[in-house]
mmCIF file of C-alpha atoms and ligand atoms in Angstrom:
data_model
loop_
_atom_site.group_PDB
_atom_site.id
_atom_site.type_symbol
_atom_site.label_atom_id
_atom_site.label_comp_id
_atom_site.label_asym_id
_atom_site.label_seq_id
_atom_site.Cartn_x
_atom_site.Cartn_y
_atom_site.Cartn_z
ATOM 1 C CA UNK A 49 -185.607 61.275 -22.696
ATOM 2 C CA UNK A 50 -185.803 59.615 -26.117
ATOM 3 C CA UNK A 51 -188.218 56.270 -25.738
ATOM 4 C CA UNK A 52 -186.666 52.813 -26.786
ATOM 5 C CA UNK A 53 -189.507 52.768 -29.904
ATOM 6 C CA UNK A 54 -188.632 56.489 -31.395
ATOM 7 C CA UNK A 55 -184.946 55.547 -30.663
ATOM 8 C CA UNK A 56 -185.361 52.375 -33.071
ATOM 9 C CA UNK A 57 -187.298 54.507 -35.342
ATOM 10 C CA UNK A 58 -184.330 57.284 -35.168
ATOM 11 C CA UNK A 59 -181.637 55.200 -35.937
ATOM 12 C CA UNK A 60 -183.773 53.398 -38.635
ATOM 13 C CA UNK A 61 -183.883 57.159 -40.648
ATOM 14 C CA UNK A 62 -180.581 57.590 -39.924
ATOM 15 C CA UNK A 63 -178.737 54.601 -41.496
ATOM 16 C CA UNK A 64 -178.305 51.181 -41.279
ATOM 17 C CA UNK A 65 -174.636 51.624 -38.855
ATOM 18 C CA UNK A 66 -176.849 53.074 -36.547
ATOM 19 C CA UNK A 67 -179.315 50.339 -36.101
ATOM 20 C CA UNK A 68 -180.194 49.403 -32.504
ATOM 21 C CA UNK A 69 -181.608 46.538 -31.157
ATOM 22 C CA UNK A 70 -182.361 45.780 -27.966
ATOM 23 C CA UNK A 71 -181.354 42.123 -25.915
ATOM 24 C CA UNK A 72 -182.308 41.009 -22.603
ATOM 25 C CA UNK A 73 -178.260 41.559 -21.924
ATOM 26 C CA UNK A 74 -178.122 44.942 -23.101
ATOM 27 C CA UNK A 75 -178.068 46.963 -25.972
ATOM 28 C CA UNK A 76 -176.819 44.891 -29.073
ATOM 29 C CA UNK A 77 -175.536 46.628 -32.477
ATOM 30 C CA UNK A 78 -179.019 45.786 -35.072
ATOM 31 C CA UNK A 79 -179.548 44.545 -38.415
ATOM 32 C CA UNK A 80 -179.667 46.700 -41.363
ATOM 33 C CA UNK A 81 -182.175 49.328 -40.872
ATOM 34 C CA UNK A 82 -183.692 49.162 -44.111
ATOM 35 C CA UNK A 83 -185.669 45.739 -44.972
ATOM 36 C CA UNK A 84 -188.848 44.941 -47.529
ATOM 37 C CA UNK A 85 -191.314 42.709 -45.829
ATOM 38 C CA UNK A 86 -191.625 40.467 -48.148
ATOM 39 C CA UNK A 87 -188.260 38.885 -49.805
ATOM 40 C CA UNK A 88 -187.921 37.474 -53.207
ATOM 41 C CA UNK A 89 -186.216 33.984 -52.721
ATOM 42 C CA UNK A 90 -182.241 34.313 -53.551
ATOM 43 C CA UNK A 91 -179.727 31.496 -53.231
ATOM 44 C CA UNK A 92 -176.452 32.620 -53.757
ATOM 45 C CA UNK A 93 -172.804 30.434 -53.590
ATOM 46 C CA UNK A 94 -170.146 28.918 -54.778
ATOM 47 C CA UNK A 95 -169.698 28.594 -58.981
ATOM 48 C CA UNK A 96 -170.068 24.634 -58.193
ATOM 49 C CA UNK A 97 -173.285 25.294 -56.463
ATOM 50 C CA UNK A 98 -175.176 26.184 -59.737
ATOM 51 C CA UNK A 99 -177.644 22.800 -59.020
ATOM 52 C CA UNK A 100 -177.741 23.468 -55.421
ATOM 53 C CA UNK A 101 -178.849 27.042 -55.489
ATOM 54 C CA UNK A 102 -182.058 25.560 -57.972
ATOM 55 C CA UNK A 103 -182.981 23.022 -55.746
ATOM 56 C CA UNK A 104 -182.244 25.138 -52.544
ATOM 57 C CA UNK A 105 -185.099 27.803 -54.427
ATOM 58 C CA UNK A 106 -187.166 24.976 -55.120
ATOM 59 C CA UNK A 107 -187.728 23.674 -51.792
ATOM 60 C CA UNK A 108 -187.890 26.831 -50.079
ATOM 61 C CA UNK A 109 -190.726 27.967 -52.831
ATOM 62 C CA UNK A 110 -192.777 24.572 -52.279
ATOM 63 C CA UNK A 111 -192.594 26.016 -48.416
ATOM 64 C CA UNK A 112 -189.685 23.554 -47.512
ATOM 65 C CA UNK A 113 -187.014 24.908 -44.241
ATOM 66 C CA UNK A 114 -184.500 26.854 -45.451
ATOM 67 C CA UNK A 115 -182.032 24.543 -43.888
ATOM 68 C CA UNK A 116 -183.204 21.447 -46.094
ATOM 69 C CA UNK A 117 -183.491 23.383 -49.044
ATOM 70 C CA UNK A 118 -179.241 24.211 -49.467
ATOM 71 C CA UNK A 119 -178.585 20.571 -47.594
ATOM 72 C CA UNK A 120 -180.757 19.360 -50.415
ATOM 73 C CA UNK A 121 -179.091 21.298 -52.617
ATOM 74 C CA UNK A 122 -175.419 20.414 -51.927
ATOM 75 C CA UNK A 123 -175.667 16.168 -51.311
ATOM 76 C CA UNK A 124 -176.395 16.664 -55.216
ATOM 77 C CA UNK A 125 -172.582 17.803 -55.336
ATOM 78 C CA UNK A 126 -171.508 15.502 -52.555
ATOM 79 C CA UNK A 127 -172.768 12.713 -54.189
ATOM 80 C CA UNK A 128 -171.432 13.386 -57.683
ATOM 81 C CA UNK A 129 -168.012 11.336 -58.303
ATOM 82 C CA UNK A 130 -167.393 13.521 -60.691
ATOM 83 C CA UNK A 131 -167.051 16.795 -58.123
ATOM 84 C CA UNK A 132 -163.460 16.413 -56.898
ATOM 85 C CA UNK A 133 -163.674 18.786 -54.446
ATOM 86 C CA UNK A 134 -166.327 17.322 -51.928
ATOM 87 C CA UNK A 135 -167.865 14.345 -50.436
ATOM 88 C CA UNK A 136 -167.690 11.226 -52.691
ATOM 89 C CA UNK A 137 -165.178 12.033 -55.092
ATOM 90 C CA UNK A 138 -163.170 14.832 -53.383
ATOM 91 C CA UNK A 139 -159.455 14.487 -53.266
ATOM 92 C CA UNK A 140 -158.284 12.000 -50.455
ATOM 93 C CA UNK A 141 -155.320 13.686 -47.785
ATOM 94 C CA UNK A 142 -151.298 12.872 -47.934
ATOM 95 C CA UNK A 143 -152.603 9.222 -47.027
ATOM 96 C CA UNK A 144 -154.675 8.810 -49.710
ATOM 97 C CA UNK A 145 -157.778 9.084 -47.331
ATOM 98 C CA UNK A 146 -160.504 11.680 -48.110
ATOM 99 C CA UNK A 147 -161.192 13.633 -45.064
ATOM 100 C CA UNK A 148 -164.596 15.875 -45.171
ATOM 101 C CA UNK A 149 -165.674 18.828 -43.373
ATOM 102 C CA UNK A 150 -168.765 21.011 -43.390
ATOM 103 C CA UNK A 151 -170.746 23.266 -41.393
ATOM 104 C CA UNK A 152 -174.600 24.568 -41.346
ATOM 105 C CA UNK A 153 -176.403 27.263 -39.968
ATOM 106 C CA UNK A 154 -180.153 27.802 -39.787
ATOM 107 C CA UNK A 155 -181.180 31.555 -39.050
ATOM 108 C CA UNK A 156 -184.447 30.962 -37.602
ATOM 109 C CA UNK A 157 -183.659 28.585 -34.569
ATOM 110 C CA UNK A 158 -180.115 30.249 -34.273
ATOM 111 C CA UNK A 159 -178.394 26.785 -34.525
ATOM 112 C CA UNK A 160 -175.512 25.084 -36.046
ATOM 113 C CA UNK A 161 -173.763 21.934 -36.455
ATOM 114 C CA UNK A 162 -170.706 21.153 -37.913
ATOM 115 C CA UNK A 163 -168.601 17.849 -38.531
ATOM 116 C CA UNK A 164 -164.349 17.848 -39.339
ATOM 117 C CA UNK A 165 -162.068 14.927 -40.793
ATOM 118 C CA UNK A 166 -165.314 12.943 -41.167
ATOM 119 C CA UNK A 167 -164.133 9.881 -43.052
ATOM 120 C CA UNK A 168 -166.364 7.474 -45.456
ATOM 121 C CA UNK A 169 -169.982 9.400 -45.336
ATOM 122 C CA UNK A 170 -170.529 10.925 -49.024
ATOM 123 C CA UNK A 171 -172.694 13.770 -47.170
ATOM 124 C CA UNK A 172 -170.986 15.726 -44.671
ATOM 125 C CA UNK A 173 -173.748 18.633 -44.601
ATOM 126 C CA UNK A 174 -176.377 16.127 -43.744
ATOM 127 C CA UNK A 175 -174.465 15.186 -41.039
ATOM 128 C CA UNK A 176 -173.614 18.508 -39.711
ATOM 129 C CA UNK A 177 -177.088 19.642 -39.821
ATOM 130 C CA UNK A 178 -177.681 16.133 -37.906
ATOM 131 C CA UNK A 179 -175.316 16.792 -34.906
ATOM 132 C CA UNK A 180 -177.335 20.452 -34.832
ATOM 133 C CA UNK A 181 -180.742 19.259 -34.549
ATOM 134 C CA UNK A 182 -180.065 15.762 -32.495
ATOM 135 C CA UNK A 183 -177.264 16.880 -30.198
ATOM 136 C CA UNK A 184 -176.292 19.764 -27.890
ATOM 137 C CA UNK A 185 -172.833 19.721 -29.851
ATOM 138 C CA UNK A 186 -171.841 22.528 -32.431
ATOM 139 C CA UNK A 187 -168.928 20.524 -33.628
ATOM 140 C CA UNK A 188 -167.776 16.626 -33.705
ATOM 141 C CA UNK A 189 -164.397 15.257 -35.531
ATOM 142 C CA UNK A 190 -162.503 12.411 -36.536
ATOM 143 C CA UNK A 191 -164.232 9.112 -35.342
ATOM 144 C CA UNK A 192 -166.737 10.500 -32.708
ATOM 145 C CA UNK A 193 -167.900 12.392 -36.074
ATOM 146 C CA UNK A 194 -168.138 8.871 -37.929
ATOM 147 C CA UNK A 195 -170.158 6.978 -35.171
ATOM 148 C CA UNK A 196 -172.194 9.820 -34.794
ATOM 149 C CA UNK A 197 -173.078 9.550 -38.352
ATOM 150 C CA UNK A 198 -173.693 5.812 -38.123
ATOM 151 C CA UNK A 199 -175.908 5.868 -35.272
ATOM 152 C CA UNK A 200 -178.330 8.592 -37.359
ATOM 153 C CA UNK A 201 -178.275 6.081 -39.827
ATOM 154 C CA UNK A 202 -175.230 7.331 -42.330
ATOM 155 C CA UNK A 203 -173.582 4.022 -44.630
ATOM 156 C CA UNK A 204 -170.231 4.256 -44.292
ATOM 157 C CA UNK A 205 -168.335 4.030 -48.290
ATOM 158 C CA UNK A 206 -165.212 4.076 -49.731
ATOM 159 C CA UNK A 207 -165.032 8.061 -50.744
ATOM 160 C CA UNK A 208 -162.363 7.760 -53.237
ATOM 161 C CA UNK A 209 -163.181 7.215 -56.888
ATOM 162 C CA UNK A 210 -160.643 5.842 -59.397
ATOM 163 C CA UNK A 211 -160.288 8.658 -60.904
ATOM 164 C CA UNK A 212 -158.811 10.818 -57.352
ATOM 165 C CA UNK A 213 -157.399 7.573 -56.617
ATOM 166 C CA UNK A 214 -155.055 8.009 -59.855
ATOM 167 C CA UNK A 215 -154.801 11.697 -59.259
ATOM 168 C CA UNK A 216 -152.838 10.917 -55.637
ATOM 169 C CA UNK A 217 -150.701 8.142 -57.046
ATOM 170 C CA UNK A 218 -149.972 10.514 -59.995
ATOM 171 C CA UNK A 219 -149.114 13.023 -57.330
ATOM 172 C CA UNK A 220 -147.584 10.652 -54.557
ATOM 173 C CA UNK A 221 -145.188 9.841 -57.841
ATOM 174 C CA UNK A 222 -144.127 13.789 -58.048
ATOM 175 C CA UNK A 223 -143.331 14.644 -54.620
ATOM 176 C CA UNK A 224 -139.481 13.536 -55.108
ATOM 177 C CA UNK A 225 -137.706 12.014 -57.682
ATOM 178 C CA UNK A 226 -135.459 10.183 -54.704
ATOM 179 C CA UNK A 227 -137.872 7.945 -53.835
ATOM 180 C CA UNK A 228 -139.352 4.801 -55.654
ATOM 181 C CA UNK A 229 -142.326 5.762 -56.757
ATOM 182 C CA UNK A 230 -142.896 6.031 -60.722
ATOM 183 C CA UNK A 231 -144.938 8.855 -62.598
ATOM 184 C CA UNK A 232 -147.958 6.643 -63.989
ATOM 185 C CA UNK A 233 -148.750 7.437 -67.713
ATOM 186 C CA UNK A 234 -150.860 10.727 -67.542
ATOM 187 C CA UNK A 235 -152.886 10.606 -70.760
ATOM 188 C CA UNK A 236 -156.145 8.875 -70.693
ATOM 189 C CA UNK A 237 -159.830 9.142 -68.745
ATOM 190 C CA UNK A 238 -158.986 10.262 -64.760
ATOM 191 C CA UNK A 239 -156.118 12.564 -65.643
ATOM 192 C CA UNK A 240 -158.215 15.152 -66.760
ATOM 193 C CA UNK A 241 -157.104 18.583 -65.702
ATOM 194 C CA UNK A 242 -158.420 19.674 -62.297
ATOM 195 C CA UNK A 243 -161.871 21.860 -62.589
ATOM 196 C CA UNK A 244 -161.470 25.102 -64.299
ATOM 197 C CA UNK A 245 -160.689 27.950 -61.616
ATOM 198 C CA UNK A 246 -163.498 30.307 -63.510
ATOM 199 C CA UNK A 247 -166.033 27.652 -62.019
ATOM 200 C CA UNK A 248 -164.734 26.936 -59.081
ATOM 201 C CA UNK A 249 -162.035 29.660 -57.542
ATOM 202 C CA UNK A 250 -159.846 27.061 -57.055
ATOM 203 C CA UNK A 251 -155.840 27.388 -56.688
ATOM 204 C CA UNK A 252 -153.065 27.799 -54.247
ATOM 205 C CA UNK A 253 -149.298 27.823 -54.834
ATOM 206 C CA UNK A 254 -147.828 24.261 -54.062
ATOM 207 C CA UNK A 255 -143.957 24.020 -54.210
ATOM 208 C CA UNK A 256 -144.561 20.693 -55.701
ATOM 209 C CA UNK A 257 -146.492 21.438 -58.925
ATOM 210 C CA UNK A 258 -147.426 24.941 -58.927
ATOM 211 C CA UNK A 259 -151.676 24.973 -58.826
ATOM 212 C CA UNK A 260 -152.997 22.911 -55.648
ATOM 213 C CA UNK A 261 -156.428 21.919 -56.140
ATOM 214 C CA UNK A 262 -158.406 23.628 -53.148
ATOM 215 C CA UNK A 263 -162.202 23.353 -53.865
ATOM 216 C CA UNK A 264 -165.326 23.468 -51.483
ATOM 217 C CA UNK A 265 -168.990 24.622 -52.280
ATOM 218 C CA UNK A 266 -171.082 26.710 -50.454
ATOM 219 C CA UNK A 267 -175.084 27.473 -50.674
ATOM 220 C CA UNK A 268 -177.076 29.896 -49.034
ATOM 221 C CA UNK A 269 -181.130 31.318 -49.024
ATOM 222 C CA UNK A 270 -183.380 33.687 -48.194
ATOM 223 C CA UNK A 271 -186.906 32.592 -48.597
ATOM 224 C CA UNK A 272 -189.946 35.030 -48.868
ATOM 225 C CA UNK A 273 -190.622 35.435 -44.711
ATOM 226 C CA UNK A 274 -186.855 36.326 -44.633
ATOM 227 C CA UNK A 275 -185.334 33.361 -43.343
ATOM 228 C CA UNK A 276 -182.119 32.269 -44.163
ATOM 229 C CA UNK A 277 -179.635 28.981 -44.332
ATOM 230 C CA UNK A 278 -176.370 28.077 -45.233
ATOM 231 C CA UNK A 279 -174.316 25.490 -45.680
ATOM 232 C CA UNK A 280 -170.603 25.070 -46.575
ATOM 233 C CA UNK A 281 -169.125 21.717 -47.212
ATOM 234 C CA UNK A 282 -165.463 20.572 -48.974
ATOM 235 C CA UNK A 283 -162.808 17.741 -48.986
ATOM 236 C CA UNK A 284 -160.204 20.405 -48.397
ATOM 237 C CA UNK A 285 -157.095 21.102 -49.363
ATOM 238 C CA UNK A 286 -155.605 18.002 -52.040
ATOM 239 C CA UNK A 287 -152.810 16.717 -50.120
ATOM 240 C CA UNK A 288 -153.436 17.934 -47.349
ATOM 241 C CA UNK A 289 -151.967 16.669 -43.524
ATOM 242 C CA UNK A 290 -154.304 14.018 -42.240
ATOM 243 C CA UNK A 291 -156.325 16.011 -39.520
ATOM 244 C CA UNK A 292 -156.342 19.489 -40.742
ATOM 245 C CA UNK A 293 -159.603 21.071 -40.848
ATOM 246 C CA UNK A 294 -160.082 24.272 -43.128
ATOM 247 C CA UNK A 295 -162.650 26.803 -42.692
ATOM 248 C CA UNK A 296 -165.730 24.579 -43.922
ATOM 249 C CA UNK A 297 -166.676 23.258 -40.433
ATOM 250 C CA UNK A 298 -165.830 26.452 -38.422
ATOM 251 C CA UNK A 299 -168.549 28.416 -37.651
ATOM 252 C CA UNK A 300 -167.504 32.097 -38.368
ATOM 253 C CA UNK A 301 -164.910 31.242 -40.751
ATOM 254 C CA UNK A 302 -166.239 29.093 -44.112
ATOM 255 C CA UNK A 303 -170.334 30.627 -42.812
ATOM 256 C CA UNK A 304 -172.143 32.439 -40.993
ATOM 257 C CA UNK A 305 -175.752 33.219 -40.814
ATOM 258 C CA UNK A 306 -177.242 35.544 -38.617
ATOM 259 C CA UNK A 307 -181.059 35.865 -39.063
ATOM 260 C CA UNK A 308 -181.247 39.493 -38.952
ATOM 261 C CA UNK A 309 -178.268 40.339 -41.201
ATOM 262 C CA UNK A 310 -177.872 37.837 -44.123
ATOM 263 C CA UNK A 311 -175.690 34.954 -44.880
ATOM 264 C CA UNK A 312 -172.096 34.545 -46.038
ATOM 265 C CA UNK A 313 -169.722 31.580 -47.124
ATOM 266 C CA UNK A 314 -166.290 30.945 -48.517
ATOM 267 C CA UNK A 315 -164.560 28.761 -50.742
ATOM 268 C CA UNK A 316 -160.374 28.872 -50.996
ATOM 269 C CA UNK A 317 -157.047 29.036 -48.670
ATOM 270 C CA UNK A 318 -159.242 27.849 -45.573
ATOM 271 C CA UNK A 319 -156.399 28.800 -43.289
ATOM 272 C CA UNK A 320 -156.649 32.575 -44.585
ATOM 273 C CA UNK A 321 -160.202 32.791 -43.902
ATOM 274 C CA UNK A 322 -159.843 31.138 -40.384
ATOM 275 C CA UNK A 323 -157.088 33.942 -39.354
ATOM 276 C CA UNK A 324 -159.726 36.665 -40.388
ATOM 277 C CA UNK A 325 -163.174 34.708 -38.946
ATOM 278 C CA UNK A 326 -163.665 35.362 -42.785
ATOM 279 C CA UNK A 327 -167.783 34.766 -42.918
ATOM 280 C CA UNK A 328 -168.387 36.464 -39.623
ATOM 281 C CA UNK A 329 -166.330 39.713 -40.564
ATOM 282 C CA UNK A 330 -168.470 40.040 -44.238
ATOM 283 C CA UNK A 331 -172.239 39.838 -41.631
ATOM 284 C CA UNK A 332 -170.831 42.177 -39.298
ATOM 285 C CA UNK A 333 -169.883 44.533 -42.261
ATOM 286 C CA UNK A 334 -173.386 43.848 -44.130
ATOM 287 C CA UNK A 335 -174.733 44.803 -40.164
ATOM 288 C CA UNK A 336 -172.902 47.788 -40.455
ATOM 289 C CA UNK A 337 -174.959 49.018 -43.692
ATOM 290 C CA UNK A 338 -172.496 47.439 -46.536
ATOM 291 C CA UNK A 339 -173.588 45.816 -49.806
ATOM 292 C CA UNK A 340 -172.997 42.223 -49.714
ATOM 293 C CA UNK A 341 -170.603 42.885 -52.180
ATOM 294 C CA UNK A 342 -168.537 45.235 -50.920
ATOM 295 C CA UNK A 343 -168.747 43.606 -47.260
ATOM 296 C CA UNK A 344 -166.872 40.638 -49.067
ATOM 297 C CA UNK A 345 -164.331 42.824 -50.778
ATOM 298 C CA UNK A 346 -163.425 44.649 -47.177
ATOM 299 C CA UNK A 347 -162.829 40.800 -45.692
ATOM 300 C CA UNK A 348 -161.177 40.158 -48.437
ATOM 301 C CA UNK A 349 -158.658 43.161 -47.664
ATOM 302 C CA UNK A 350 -158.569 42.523 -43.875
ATOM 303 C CA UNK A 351 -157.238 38.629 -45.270
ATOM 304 C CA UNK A 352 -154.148 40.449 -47.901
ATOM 305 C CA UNK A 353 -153.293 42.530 -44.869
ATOM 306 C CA UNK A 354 -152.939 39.126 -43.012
ATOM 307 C CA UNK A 355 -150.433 37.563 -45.746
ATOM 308 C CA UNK A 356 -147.420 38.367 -44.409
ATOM 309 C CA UNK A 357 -145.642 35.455 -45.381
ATOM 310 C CA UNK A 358 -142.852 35.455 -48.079
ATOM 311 C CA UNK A 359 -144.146 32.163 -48.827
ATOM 312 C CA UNK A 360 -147.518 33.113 -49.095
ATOM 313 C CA UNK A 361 -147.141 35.828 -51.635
ATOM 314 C CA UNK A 362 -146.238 36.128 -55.374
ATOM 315 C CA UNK A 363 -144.137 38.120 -57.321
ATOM 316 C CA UNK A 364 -146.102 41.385 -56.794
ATOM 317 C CA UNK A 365 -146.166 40.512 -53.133
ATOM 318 C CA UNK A 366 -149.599 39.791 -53.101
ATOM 319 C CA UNK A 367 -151.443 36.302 -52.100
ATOM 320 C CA UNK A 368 -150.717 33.438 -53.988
ATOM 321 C CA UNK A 369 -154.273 32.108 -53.358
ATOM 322 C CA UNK A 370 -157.035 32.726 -54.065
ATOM 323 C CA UNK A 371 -160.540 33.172 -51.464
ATOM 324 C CA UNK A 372 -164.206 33.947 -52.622
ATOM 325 C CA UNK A 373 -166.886 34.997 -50.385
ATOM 326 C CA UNK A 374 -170.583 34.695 -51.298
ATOM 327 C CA UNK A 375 -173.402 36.390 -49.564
ATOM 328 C CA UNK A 376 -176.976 37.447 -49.121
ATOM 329 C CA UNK A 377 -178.639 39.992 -47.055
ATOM 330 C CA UNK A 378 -181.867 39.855 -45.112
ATOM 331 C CA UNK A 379 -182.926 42.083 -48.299
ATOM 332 C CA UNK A 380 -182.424 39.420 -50.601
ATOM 333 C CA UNK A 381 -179.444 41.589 -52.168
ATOM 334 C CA UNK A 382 -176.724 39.453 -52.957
ATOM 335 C CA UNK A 383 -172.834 38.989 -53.950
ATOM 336 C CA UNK A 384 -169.907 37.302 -54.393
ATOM 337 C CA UNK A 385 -166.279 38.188 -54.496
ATOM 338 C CA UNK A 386 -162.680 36.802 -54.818
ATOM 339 C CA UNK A 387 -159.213 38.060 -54.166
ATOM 340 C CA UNK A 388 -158.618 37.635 -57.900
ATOM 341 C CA UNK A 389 -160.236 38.233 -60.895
ATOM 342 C CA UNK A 390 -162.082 35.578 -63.126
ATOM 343 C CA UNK A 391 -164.060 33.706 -60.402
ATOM 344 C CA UNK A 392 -167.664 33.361 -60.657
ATOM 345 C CA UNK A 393 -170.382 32.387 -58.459
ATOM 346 C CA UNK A 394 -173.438 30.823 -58.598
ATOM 347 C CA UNK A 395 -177.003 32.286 -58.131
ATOM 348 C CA UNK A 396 -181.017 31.575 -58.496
ATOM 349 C CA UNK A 397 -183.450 34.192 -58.121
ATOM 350 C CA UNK A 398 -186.766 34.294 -60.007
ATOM 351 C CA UNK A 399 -186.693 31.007 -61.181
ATOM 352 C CA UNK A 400 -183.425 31.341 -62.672
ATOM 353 C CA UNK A 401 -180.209 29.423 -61.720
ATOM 354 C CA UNK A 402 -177.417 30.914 -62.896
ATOM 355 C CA UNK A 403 -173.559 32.170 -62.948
ATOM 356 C CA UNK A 404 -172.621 35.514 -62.495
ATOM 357 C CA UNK A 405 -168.790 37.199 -62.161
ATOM 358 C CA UNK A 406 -167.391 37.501 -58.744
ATOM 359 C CA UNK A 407 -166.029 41.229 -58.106
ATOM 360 C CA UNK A 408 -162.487 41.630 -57.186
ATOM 361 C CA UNK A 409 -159.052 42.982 -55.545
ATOM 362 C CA UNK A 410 -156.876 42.335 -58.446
ATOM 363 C CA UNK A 411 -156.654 41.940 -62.062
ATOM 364 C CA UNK A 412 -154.450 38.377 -62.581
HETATM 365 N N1 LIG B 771 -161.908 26.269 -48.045
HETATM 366 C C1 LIG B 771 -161.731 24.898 -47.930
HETATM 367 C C2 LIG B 771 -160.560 24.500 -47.184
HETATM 368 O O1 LIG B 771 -159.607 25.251 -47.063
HETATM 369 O O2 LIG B 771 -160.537 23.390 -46.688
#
């Protein structure tokens, strides 16, 4: 009979697919088998993230929660008009209404909160993390999200700036000549071009005017006990259908932390990572012994197997979207990938924030 201890120990020489743990259901598939005691402090996410994954290091290395240090880290973005792709700022829905969602996960207590369609509250994350430590909720929406908010003490504010005001009307004016809207002049401050894709892996095919801005950041950290947060957060998809909810504020889909594994988040097509559980597939692939880099390029994969629709895909019948993944393992080994090349992502380790080249499936 092999004992439960030199069965751990076995599986731990043997690789890091064979890891098995133990829980009081049964026996559970383990975290990787091979881990340093002591971490160096990594946060690793989206290219937009580049303050948040500082100030995420920052608190965690004055001895801050991991959790606070990448909700710290992303209200920077949320409250910066100039980010059009979150919080205040972000590009409003078909209505002209900015709808935010965002989701966070702290490793050590196992908990999560998550808020969708939140209207008027420049920080989303802060809110999520709010309905996981002061309810017994995972996820709230719509106007239960907003009173929540209120009641914890939230101001409600107009979200839209005049500068993604003028970027809907300009928009609005281009859905059909038929109808009596006018194109407003486009030169001049607010009509700047949307952020550069490099940054932010932005981009899917509209029929209306070929790039659609789709931006969202993510942040996530290790500190030096091993711990680990994330947080994903985004105003969605430009234009979007008032009420849909991308992959930000689903748990499994736009992050996932699991305290023995590592942490992963996404950024892109929302509805393509939802179809795939997109963050949940790249843990259980790091749990299965992968890099984190190569556990995003496999869910990457599993998501172009998924695009089956004509619509969906370009000339070379491949997606006409783009998705990045960013992750971190309970090593403190990181990466980040994207569907296609020329994304980047951001990262701080050793005192050093900074942006590094996602790895990808195809050469644009
Ligand atoms: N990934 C952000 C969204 O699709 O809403």
């Amino acid at each position: 009979m092999t004992s439960r201890r030199d069965f751990l120990k076995t599986s731990a020489g043997v690789g890091v697919g064979a890891a098995v743990g133990m829980g009081s259901a049964g026996p559970l598939l383990g975290a990787p088998a091979v881990r340093r005691s002591v971490v160096t402090p990594v946060a690793v996410g989206s290219g937009n993230a580049l303050e948040a994954v500082a100030t995420a290091i920052e608190v965690v290395n004055g001895g801050g929660d991991t959790l606070d240090g990448v909700v710290q880290g992303v209200n920077i973005v949320e409250r910066d008009p100039g980010d059009s792709s979150v919080g205040y700022g972000g590009l409003p829905n078909l209505d002209g209404v900015v709808q935010l969602d965002s989701s966070v996960m702290h490793g050590p207590s196992r908990g999560a909160g998550a808020v969708a369609c939140l209207e008027g509250i420049k920080t989303p994350s802060s809110v999520a993390m709010d309905v996981m430590r002061y309810t017994d909720h995972v996820l709230l929406v719509g106007k239960g999200a907003q009173r929540f908010a209120v009641s914890m003490g939230h101001q409600i504010e107009d979200l839209l700036t005049e500068s993604s005001r003028r970027r809907w009307i300009e928009w609005r004016a281009r859905m059909s000549d038929r109808d009596d809207y006018l194109v407003p002049d486009t030169a001049g401050p607010g009509n700047e071009p949307f952020e550069d894709e490099e940054t932010y892996g932005l981009g899917i095919l509209d029929s209306h005017d070929g790039v659609r801005p789709q931006g969202t950041i993510n942040c996530n950290v290790i500190n030096r006990d091993g711990d680990i947060s994330g947080v994903t957060t985004t105003s969605g998809l430009a234009w979007k259908v008032p009420g849909r909810v991308g992959d930000s504020p689903i748990v499994g889909a736009g992050l996932y932390v699991d305290n023995d594994v590592g942490a992963c988040g996404s950024t892109g097509r929302g509805e393509a990572v939802i179809k795939t559980c997109g963050s949940h597939t790249v843990i259980e692939m790091m749990r299965a012994g992968m890099s984190p880099t190569d556990a995003c390029l496999e869910a990457l994969r599993r998501i172009v197997t998924f695009t089956v629709e004509p619509r969906l895909r370009n000339d070379r019948g491949l997606p006409g979207f783009n998705v990045n993944y960013y992750a971190v393992n309970k090593n403190g080994e990181y990466g980040g990938a994207a569907i296609w090349s020329g994304a980047r992502f951001a990262v701080c380790v050793d005192g050093e924030a900074r942006r590094e080249t996602s790895a990808y499936l195809y050469e644009r």
